[in-house]
């Protein structure tokens, strides 16, 4: 018995027409679209068909129109899953929206499960009688009865026409309405398939739209951070986010905002200022020491060469005296 089925299972490749034919033949309904089973009542009766008597059919509402009424049907279905220890998760919020893709996937799972119980064989299950105890079940049976009668009558007419093949005129007369209705039926089926394809396409576009909207919302929240909201690049991003048109000037203005740099240097932290001031003070001290030493050396040299008095005594410069007397400097 299959309860958890992977997305790559063959059950999810069953076509929409096959699903509808299976539902209509099993429950004697006349559904034309998969999303008509979004109320959850069909799923409840399918479980009642494979597990006779386990579903409280008097709680099932076949006339459910609002989401609240549909959710009550899915609660009944969830209780049945719990009794049977089925771990399948029911995405109620998606199913009650009536989207074709979500309902198709769930009905594909339902068919796979029902086929796995007793080989999909139903023993004397009377769908009309079981549906009479449901709310709106009798109305559903009334809507189904004319279609079932018309199907039976049309099959009887075809058998009668086949048994009288020798009567050519009667055969042509009987086939004329059939040929006239066949193009209309094929055209309506083509329109239904086209509508279903468009609905699936719209669903995919809505999912993609919601995905990218969530990304933009995350960027907006990030730009509102007080630590970075004053940066030029954040202003440019907000310029693009809040633009009301698709003009190229918006992008140009955002690029101009990013290119603008503040006139003054950015404020430094106290730690950086302290660390930069220490090397400057040490460099200034070295410059002052070097200047003082140079001044002292130059002053001493100037005093010796110029013969300045030092404590009232004229210092003797031997080289200078020898030069004045015209003598050479002794060794």
Coordinates of C-alpha atoms in Angstrom, one line a residue:
X1 CA 0.0 0.0 0.0
X2 CA 1.5 3.3 -1.1
X3 CA 1.2 6.3 1.2
X4 CA 4.4 8.3 0.4
X5 CA 5.0 8.5 -3.3
X6 CA 7.9 10.4 -4.8
X7 CA 7.4 13.2 -7.4
X8 CA 9.1 11.1 -10.0
X9 CA 6.7 8.2 -9.6
X10 CA 4.7 7.2 -12.6
X11 CA 1.5 8.2 -10.8
X12 CA 2.3 11.9 -11.3
X13 CA 2.5 11.4 -15.1
X14 CA -1.2 10.3 -15.4
X15 CA -3.1 12.7 -17.6
X16 CA -6.0 14.9 -16.7
X17 CA -8.5 13.2 -18.9
X18 CA -7.6 9.8 -17.4
X19 CA -8.0 11.2 -13.9
X20 CA -11.4 12.6 -14.7
X21 CA -12.6 9.4 -16.4
X22 CA -11.5 7.4 -13.3
X23 CA -13.4 9.8 -10.9
X24 CA -16.6 9.8 -13.0
X25 CA -16.7 6.0 -13.4
X26 CA -15.9 5.3 -9.8
X27 CA -18.3 7.8 -8.2
X28 CA -20.8 8.1 -11.0
X29 CA -20.1 11.8 -11.3
X30 CA -19.9 14.1 -14.3
X31 CA -16.8 16.2 -13.6
X32 CA -15.3 18.1 -16.6
X33 CA -12.4 19.8 -14.7
X34 CA -10.1 18.5 -12.0
X35 CA -10.5 21.7 -10.0
X36 CA -14.2 20.9 -9.5
X37 CA -12.9 18.4 -6.9
X38 CA -11.3 21.2 -4.9
X39 CA -14.0 21.1 -2.1
X40 CA -12.6 17.8 -0.8
X41 CA -15.9 15.9 -1.0
X42 CA -14.8 13.8 -3.9
X43 CA -11.6 12.7 -2.1
X44 CA -13.6 11.7 1.0
X45 CA -15.9 9.5 -1.1
X46 CA -13.0 8.0 -2.9
X47 CA -11.6 6.9 0.5
X48 CA -15.1 5.6 1.3
X49 CA -15.1 3.5 -1.9
X50 CA -11.8 1.7 -1.1
X51 CA -12.4 1.6 2.7
X52 CA -16.1 1.0 3.0
X53 CA -17.7 2.5 6.1
X54 CA -14.6 4.2 7.5
X55 CA -15.7 7.7 6.3
X56 CA -18.5 9.4 8.1
X57 CA -20.3 10.5 4.9
X58 CA -22.9 12.5 6.8
X59 CA -20.2 15.0 7.6
X60 CA -19.1 15.4 4.0
X61 CA -20.5 18.5 2.2
X62 CA -20.9 18.1 -1.6
X63 CA -22.3 21.6 -1.8
X64 CA -19.3 23.4 -0.2
X65 CA -18.7 26.8 -1.8
X66 CA -16.7 28.8 0.7
X67 CA -13.2 27.9 1.9
X68 CA -14.5 27.4 5.4
X69 CA -16.9 24.7 4.2
X70 CA -14.2 23.1 2.1
X71 CA -11.8 23.0 5.1
X72 CA -14.4 21.0 7.0
X73 CA -14.3 18.3 4.3
X74 CA -10.5 18.2 4.4
X75 CA -10.7 17.8 8.2
X76 CA -12.9 14.7 7.7
X77 CA -10.3 13.4 5.1
X78 CA -7.4 14.1 7.5
X79 CA -9.2 12.1 10.3
X80 CA -9.5 9.2 7.9
X81 CA -5.8 9.4 7.0
X82 CA -5.0 9.4 10.8
X83 CA -7.2 6.3 11.3
X84 CA -5.5 4.5 8.4
X85 CA -2.0 5.8 9.5
X86 CA -1.5 7.5 6.2
X87 CA 1.3 10.1 6.4
X88 CA 0.4 12.0 3.3
X89 CA 0.4 15.8 3.9
X90 CA -2.7 17.6 2.6
X91 CA -1.9 21.1 1.4
X92 CA -5.4 22.4 2.2
X93 CA -4.5 26.1 1.6
X94 CA -3.5 25.4 -2.0
X95 CA -6.3 22.9 -2.8
X96 CA -9.2 25.2 -1.6
X97 CA -7.9 27.9 -4.1
X98 CA -9.0 25.7 -6.9
X99 CA -5.7 25.8 -8.8
X100 CA -5.6 23.1 -11.5
X101 CA -2.0 22.0 -11.0
X102 CA -2.3 21.5 -7.2
X103 CA -5.6 19.6 -7.5
X104 CA -4.3 17.5 -10.3
X105 CA -1.3 16.4 -8.3
X106 CA -3.4 15.5 -5.3
X107 CA -5.9 13.5 -7.4
X108 CA -2.9 11.7 -9.1
X109 CA -1.8 10.6 -5.6
X110 CA -5.4 9.6 -4.7
X111 CA -5.6 7.4 -7.8
X112 CA -2.2 5.8 -7.0
X113 CA -3.3 5.0 -3.5
X114 CA -6.8 3.7 -4.5
X115 CA -5.2 1.4 -7.1
X116 CA -2.8 0.0 -4.5
X117 CA -5.8 -1.1 -2.2
X118 CA -7.1 -4.4 -3.3
X119 CA -5.7 -3.8 -6.8
X120 CA -8.2 -0.9 -7.3
X121 CA -11.2 -3.4 -7.3
X122 CA -14.4 -2.0 -5.7
X123 CA -16.8 -4.6 -4.4
X124 CA -20.4 -3.6 -5.1
X125 CA -20.0 0.1 -4.1
X126 CA -23.1 2.1 -4.7
X127 CA -21.8 5.7 -5.0
X128 CA -25.3 7.3 -5.4
X129 CA -26.7 5.7 -2.3
X130 CA -23.6 6.6 -0.2
X131 CA -23.8 10.2 -1.5
X132 CA -27.5 10.5 -0.4
X133 CA -26.4 10.8 3.2
X134 CA -24.1 13.8 2.5
X135 CA -25.1 17.4 2.6
X136 CA -25.8 18.4 -1.0
X137 CA -25.4 14.8 -2.1
X138 CA -28.9 14.5 -3.5
X139 CA -28.5 17.6 -5.6
X140 CA -25.2 16.2 -6.9
X141 CA -27.0 12.9 -7.8
X142 CA -29.7 14.9 -9.6
X143 CA -27.1 16.7 -11.7
X144 CA -25.5 13.4 -12.5
X145 CA -28.6 11.4 -13.3
X146 CA -29.5 13.2 -16.6
X147 CA -25.9 12.8 -17.9
X148 CA -25.9 9.1 -17.0
X149 CA -29.3 8.6 -18.7
X150 CA -28.1 10.4 -21.8
X151 CA -25.0 8.3 -21.9
X152 CA -27.0 5.1 -21.6
X153 CA -29.5 6.2 -24.3
X154 CA -26.8 7.2 -26.7
X155 CA -25.1 3.8 -26.2
X156 CA -28.5 2.0 -26.9
X157 CA -28.9 4.0 -30.1
X158 CA -25.5 3.1 -31.3
X159 CA -26.2 -0.6 -30.6
X160 CA -29.5 -0.4 -32.5
X161 CA -27.8 1.3 -35.5
X162 CA -25.1 -1.4 -35.5
X163 CA -27.7 -4.2 -35.5
X164 CA -29.4 -2.7 -38.6
X165 CA -26.4 -2.2 -40.8
X166 CA -28.3 -3.7 -43.8
X167 CA -30.6 -0.6 -43.8
X168 CA -28.3 1.9 -45.5
X169 CA -30.8 4.8 -45.3
X170 CA -31.4 4.3 -41.6
X171 CA -27.7 3.9 -41.0
X172 CA -27.0 7.2 -42.7
X173 CA -29.8 8.9 -40.8
X174 CA -28.6 7.6 -37.5
X175 CA -25.0 8.6 -38.1
X176 CA -25.8 12.1 -39.3
X177 CA -26.5 13.5 -35.8
X178 CA -23.4 11.7 -34.5
X179 CA -21.3 13.3 -37.2
X180 CA -22.8 16.7 -36.5
X181 CA -22.1 16.5 -32.8
X182 CA -18.6 15.1 -33.1
X183 CA -16.9 18.3 -34.4
X184 CA -18.6 20.3 -31.6
X185 CA -17.4 17.8 -29.0
X186 CA -13.8 17.9 -30.3
X187 CA -13.8 21.7 -30.4
X188 CA -15.1 21.9 -26.8
X189 CA -12.4 19.5 -25.7
X190 CA -9.7 21.6 -27.5
X191 CA -11.0 24.7 -25.7
X192 CA -10.9 23.0 -22.4
X193 CA -7.4 21.8 -22.9
X194 CA -6.3 25.3 -23.9
X195 CA -8.0 26.8 -20.9
X196 CA -6.2 24.3 -18.6
X197 CA -2.9 25.0 -20.2
X198 CA -3.4 28.7 -19.7
X199 CA -4.4 28.2 -16.0
X200 CA -1.3 26.1 -15.4
X201 CA 0.8 28.9 -17.1
X202 CA -0.8 31.5 -14.9
X203 CA -0.1 29.4 -11.8
X204 CA 3.6 29.2 -12.7
X205 CA 3.8 32.9 -13.3
X206 CA 2.2 33.7 -10.0
X207 CA 4.7 31.4 -8.2
X208 CA 7.6 33.2 -10.0
X209 CA 6.1 36.6 -9.2
X210 CA 5.8 35.7 -5.5
X211 CA 9.4 34.4 -5.5
X212 CA 11.0 37.6 -6.9
X213 CA 8.7 39.8 -4.8
X214 CA 10.1 38.1 -1.7
X215 CA 13.6 38.8 -2.8
X216 CA 12.9 42.5 -3.3
X217 CA 11.3 42.7 0.1
X218 CA 14.4 41.2 1.7
X219 CA 16.6 43.8 -0.1
X220 CA 14.3 46.6 1.1
X221 CA 14.5 45.4 4.7
X222 CA 18.3 45.2 4.4
X223 CA 18.6 48.7 3.1
X224 CA 16.6 50.0 6.0
X225 CA 19.4 48.9 8.4
X226 CA 20.5 52.1 10.4
X227 CA 24.1 51.1 10.0
X228 CA 24.2 51.2 6.2
X229 CA 21.2 53.3 5.2
X230 CA 23.3 56.5 4.9
X231 CA 25.6 54.9 2.3
X232 CA 25.4 56.2 -1.3
X233 CA 25.0 52.7 -2.8
X234 CA 22.0 52.0 -0.5
X235 CA 20.4 55.3 -1.7
X236 CA 20.9 54.2 -5.3
X237 CA 19.3 50.8 -4.6
X238 CA 16.3 52.5 -2.9
X239 CA 16.0 54.9 -5.8
X240 CA 15.5 51.9 -8.1
X241 CA 13.2 50.0 -5.7
X242 CA 10.8 52.9 -5.2
X243 CA 10.7 54.1 -8.9
X244 CA 7.2 54.2 -10.3
X245 CA 8.2 53.9 -13.9
X246 CA 10.7 52.0 -16.1
X247 CA 12.5 55.1 -17.3
X248 CA 16.3 54.7 -17.9
X249 CA 16.8 58.0 -16.1
X250 CA 16.2 56.2 -12.8
X251 CA 19.2 53.9 -13.3
X252 CA 21.3 56.9 -14.4
X253 CA 20.3 58.9 -11.3
X254 CA 21.1 55.8 -9.1
X255 CA 24.5 55.5 -10.7
X256 CA 25.2 59.2 -10.1
X257 CA 24.3 58.8 -6.4
X258 CA 26.7 55.9 -6.1
X259 CA 29.5 57.8 -7.9
X260 CA 29.2 60.8 -5.5
X261 CA 31.8 60.6 -2.8
X262 CA 31.6 62.6 0.5
X263 CA 33.8 65.8 0.5
X264 CA 35.5 65.2 3.8
X265 CA 37.3 62.1 4.9
X266 CA 35.1 59.5 6.6
X267 CA 35.1 59.7 10.4
X268 CA 37.5 57.3 12.0
X269 CA 36.9 55.3 15.0
X270 CA 38.7 56.4 18.3
X271 CA 40.9 53.3 18.2
X272 CA 42.2 54.2 14.7
X273 CA 42.8 57.8 15.7
X274 CA 44.7 56.8 18.8
X275 CA 46.8 54.3 16.8
X276 CA 47.6 56.9 14.2
X277 CA 48.5 59.7 16.6
X278 CA 51.2 57.7 18.4
X279 CA 53.5 57.3 15.3
X280 CA 53.0 61.0 14.5
X281 CA 54.2 62.0 18.0
X282 CA 57.2 59.7 17.9
X283 CA 58.2 61.1 14.5
X284 CA 57.9 64.6 15.8
X285 CA 60.1 63.8 18.8
X286 CA 62.7 62.3 16.5
X287 CA 62.7 65.4 14.3
X288 CA 63.1 67.7 17.4
X289 CA 66.0 65.6 18.7
X290 CA 67.8 65.6 15.3
X291 CA 67.3 69.4 15.0
X292 CA 68.7 70.0 18.5
X293 CA 71.8 67.8 17.9
X294 CA 72.4 69.5 14.5
X295 CA 72.1 73.0 16.0
X296 CA 74.5 72.1 18.9
X297 CA 77.1 70.7 16.4
X298 CA 76.8 73.7 14.2
X299 CA 77.1 76.1 17.1
X300 CA 80.2 74.5 18.5
X301 CA 81.8 74.4 15.1
X302 CA 81.0 78.1 14.5
X303 CA 82.5 79.0 17.9
X304 CA 85.8 77.2 17.2
X305 CA 86.3 78.5 13.7
X306 CA 85.4 82.1 14.5
X307 CA 87.5 82.3 17.6
X308 CA 84.7 83.3 19.9
X309 CA 85.7 83.7 23.5
X310 CA 84.8 80.9 25.8
X311 CA 84.7 82.0 29.5
X312 CA 86.8 85.1 28.6
X313 CA 89.7 83.2 27.0
X314 CA 90.5 83.3 23.4
X315 CA 90.8 79.7 22.2
X316 CA 93.9 78.8 20.2
X317 CA 93.3 77.4 16.8
X318 CA 96.8 76.0 15.9
X319 CA 95.9 75.5 12.3
X320 CA 94.7 79.0 11.9
X321 CA 97.9 80.5 13.6
X322 CA 100.2 78.5 11.3
X323 CA 98.3 79.7 8.3
X324 CA 98.8 83.4 9.3
X325 CA 102.5 82.9 9.9
X326 CA 103.0 81.2 6.6
X327 CA 104.3 78.0 8.2
X328 CA 103.1 74.6 7.5
X329 CA 101.1 72.6 9.9
X330 CA 103.4 70.4 12.0
X331 CA 102.5 66.7 12.3

